[in-house]
Amino acid sequence: MSWILEAQKPYYITTPIFYVNAVPHIGHLHSAVLADTFKRFQELKGRRAILSTGTDEHGLKIQQAAQQAGLKEIELCDKVSQHFKDLFDAANISYTTYIRTTEPRHAVAVRELWDQLWARGYIYKGQHEGWYSVSDEAYYPSTQVEEKTNEKTGEKYHIATETGKQVEWTTEENYKFKLSAFTDKLTEWLDQNPEAILPKGRHQEVQGWLKSGLADLSISRPKSRLTWGIPVPGDDSHVMYVWMDALTNYLTVTGYPWKDLSKDEKAVCGWPADAQIVGKDILRFHAVYWPAFLMAAELAPPKTIIAHAHWTQSKMKMSKSIGNVVDPFTAMKEFGTDTIRFYLMNDGGLADDADYSSEMVTARYRKLLAGQLGNLLSRSTSVALNPSSLIPSAPETDNIHADDMLLREKMQRLQSTVDEALSGYRTTQATQAIFDMLAEANAHFSFAEPWKLVKDPSKKDRLDVVLWHTLEAIRLSALMLQPIMPSKTSEILDQLDIRKDERSWEFAQLGRGWEIEREKRRVVIGGPPMFPPLNATK
RNA sequence: GGCGGCGUAGCUCAGCUGGUCAGAGCGGGGAUCUCAUAAGUCCCAGGUCGGAGGUUCGAGUCCUCCCGCCGCCA
């Protein structure tokens, strides 16, 4: 009964929505490819899946940036939002919803959530004073503020230690959310769901935050200062704080407030999210504020929050001032979309920052994609070894050699290994298992020396057994790499004449290729390299 | 300062509940096949598993302390 409902509910995964005050960098792409990989994995397993991404467009920074650029806010948003969309299109991110916080439907959702919190008494009007930084759009506790003296004028001023931006003592009236009332509930949630936040270290980190207690959260700004935002319902003199606004996007995507939906329709709207991908820098918003808002509205928190680490370059944090920001458009143009997707999933850090380098991308391409996968495809579909382009039949037990056993065992185990890895959001484990099997397939091929077998007609049976195992290894790895490299794997499976309806997860088992009409099928022999050499310059 | 984590071959890292756990990949060195994208395959690393104690028949694997990193919080 419960699993029936579970099965009906689509898998819902989100990326953060990206703030339009900056251009896309490799970290944004990393979030998106993670989400896309897991979404495609679920679809491969036959579950309907929703993937949402989009842009966060309100707030003072946008208001200011637009002013400086001489644009209307929405014009600036349109432009940058499109830029992000272009990136995700170029990266083959199969989002089902591209949400923008300036859309009317989003305002509806945000106002509804506000009303829900208000009706339940979790919002109150309070006086807020403290050190406020206009450019950071944030208040800082006095412990995080330092006094400085202007050397020329002798005037004293204050800055936020963390960002170095100037702060001023400010008093204003704010609406506040009773976050403090949720400390216990959040703690309970995390205690009962030890994998609610991945990786484990982040889970512990959030538990640590809760241990020291939570203060109420200011969730509005006076309109006198911030106009570019969603007005507080019933009080036009206040505009909602950007995070309150932004986080709600995950509900907007599901059609919240679900007013006109039947019970059945509501059950399949997607909420609660199965996975929410975030960068580690925005964990607090997603793992504390967001679940608290949801609990306050009596909605379920997301099932899993995955906080990934960042990319560094030469071990240094990427930043504009150092000029070491990796442009994802350039990278994909240079190496190919699927190469970058593979690199991000194979080398990207979940717990720890990973170092990005073109040399490493090149190395992965040469050794793994071209050297192992591409090359094995070429050698097993060569004109010399299989001029007929026929697909050998799956070998009878009697024809299986002792030399085939190790490869067969690895192929047999691979599906569950990869399934377990991707289900646990560990992409590196998945790619490593696949390429470990491929390496074995290359070794098996070399050891069997099919180029000798082909010269001896009496060895035809053995040749077929060797070729079959090799083609099968490629089929399995391409099939399971589909979530990570959708385009290239599609080409490979095409070349092997695997039908579209034979590419789902259930076919990722040894012997489940070419099950019907095998004799009619043909592999493409002597085709061009699947992963041709990169331009010699790098 | 408090809490948490980490420190394993040149590099990046696997090593769950203690007993083939001293490993993989890359880089480097050597050899080799020729089906293939000069790709592939095979062999080679003798690293005190940060240091010192302790528990145990037995410890990268548990405990204590020290050193060095990193994260979060203050």
Short mmCIF file of N, CA and C in Angstrom, two decimals, chain A residues 35 124 195 198 202 230 306 410 442:
data_model
loop_
_atom_site.label_atom_id
_atom_site.label_comp_id
_atom_site.label_asym_id
_atom_site.label_seq_id
_atom_site.Cartn_x
_atom_site.Cartn_y
_atom_site.Cartn_z
N ALA A 35 22.58 16.74 -10.11
CA ALA A 35 21.13 16.58 -10.09
C ALA A 35 20.65 15.83 -11.35
N TYR A 124 6.07 37.12 13.63
CA TYR A 124 5.67 38.26 14.46
C TYR A 124 6.49 39.47 14.03
N GLU A 195 20.64 10.00 7.47
CA GLU A 195 21.15 10.29 6.14
C GLU A 195 20.39 11.43 5.49
N LEU A 198 23.75 14.68 3.45
CA LEU A 198 24.95 13.99 2.99
C LEU A 198 25.97 15.02 2.52
N ARG A 202 28.52 16.75 7.05
CA ARG A 202 27.61 17.91 6.99
C ARG A 202 26.43 17.69 7.93
N ILE A 230 9.25 40.45 -3.19
CA ILE A 230 7.83 40.17 -3.05
C ILE A 230 7.31 40.84 -1.78
N ILE A 306 21.91 17.04 -0.29
CA ILE A 306 23.29 16.67 -0.62
C ILE A 306 24.11 17.94 -0.79
N LYS A 410 32.89 -9.69 -12.88
CA LYS A 410 32.83 -8.22 -12.75
C LYS A 410 31.61 -7.65 -13.45
N ASN A 442 39.40 -5.02 -21.34
CA ASN A 442 40.55 -4.79 -22.22
C ASN A 442 41.62 -5.86 -22.01
#
